[in-house]
Structures are given as structure tokens and as C-alpha cells.
Amino acid sequence: MMKNMKMGTKICTTVIATLIIGLVVLWLVADGKMSSAMRDSTIDRLTEATQSRTEIINQYLSNAETFFKQYGQADVVVNLLKHPNDTKALNDAFSYSERYAAAEANLEGLYIADMQTKFLFHTNKSAIGGLVREDEARRNELLSTLFTSKEVMTAGILTSPASGKQVIADYYPIYDEDGTKLGMVGGGILADKLM
């Protein structure tokens, strides 16, 4: 009888050990598959969110570029840059610029500047007469970079010296009909909508 008990114990021990090993293997396989599925699902959701955010940012930047390009191509803007001391040109540009700026809800600032980067118009009136870039080396770098094309240049997200807010800084070079460099328009579009 004792011999049978030992045999029974051995069988039970073997069955239990086999069950435990089987359950551990099953758990490891299930856990691995579940972890992999969760990781893949998370990666898919993050990829979709990133693509969606990228599309929003691209649309935001495209709208900002269109805004500055259309502003810079306005006759009153070009006329002011050609005739900065003409009172009528100045008044016309001010009137147009204030209306134009009011139409963009996310605008932090808008300006017209000559080739020395002196503000002829700025939505922040205290900035008029000041410079886009005070430092001569930085001013020359901006001008040399900006006037390599006839497209809007986005300088990225920076802190606006006028408001202290995060803005997307854009510049658009203005040329005369014969290709003479006249100045630039630019400004900042609030970046908080992108955050």
C-alpha cells in the first residue's frame, strides 16, 4: 500500500508540475502577445495623433504664409516702401494694415519695415521707428537670408520681444517691379494654438 502511495504521489507531483509548467508557458505566451498587441496599438494611436498634429501645424503655417504674402503684395504696402516719407502713402498703409491685422485672430503683431529693418508700420505703435533686429550682424544675416527668395521665411517659434508670447515669426521680402529690394513685411502668429 505504501508503494502505491508513493506511486500516487509521484503521479500527482508529475501532473501538478506539468500543469504548473504548462500554465507558466501559457501565461508567458499570452503576456507576450498581449504586450505586443498593446505596444502596437499604442504606436498606431501615437502615429495617428502625430500625423494629425503635423497636418494641423502644416495648415497653420500655410495659412500664416498666405496671410503675410497677401499683405506684402498689397499696393499700399509697396507704395509705402517706395515712398516712406509720403504722408498719404503712410496713412493709406496704416489704414489698410490695421484693417488687415484685425482680420487675423491669432496675430500677435504685423509690420512693414524698410531695408534697414526700420519699422514704418507696426501694430504695436511704440515699435514704430525701431528695428526688426537691433544687432547689426543679426540684421544683416536676416536680410541676406530673407532676400535669397521671394517666399515667406518662417524663423520658427520664438518669444516676441513686443509681448513676451510664443509666436511663429514670419518675414516676407518686398521687391519692386524691376526686382529692386524695398523692404519686408512680417510679424508673429501666436503659437499657443499649436501647443
Phi, psi and omega in degrees: 000322178296321180296321178295323179294318179296320178294319178296319178296318179297317180295313179299316180298317179295316179296314180296316179298318179296317178298315180297313179298317179298316180294319178297314178298315178300316179297315180298316180295313181296317180296318179297315180294319181293316179298318179296316179296318179294318179298314179298318179295318179295316179298317179298315180295318179293323177296316177298317180295319179294316179296320178296314179295321178298318179296319178297315180296315179299319178294318179300313180293321178297317178297319179296316179298316178298317180303309183289324179295313179297320178297314182293338181269359180293137181304320182294328178290311179299318180298319178296318179293329177284326185228069186293342181261001181276119183299318180295316179299320180294314179296318179297316180294319179298311182299311180298314184296320180294320177294317181297315181296322182295338182281347182252108185294330184265015183279127175270323180194156180217140181209164171238131180226147179277189184288348174266006183065024177281130179290118173269328174220144173206141179295336172266097188307327181293344180276342183300132184095341177280184183245146174300317178232116179289318183287125185298320180296316179293323178296314179295323178296315178301311183296317181293325178286314184298318186271022172273351179212185176239031182244165176292136176252123177261122182272355180102192180267127179216170178273124181290129176292336182283320186240344184078004180270158175283125181227158169267115183271124179237146178226144178226123182284141179248128178241155172282171179303328182270006177094004178290134178287128181252324184161210183208161165242158179188186179162191181232133173257129182304131184268353185296339177289342181270343186281000000 
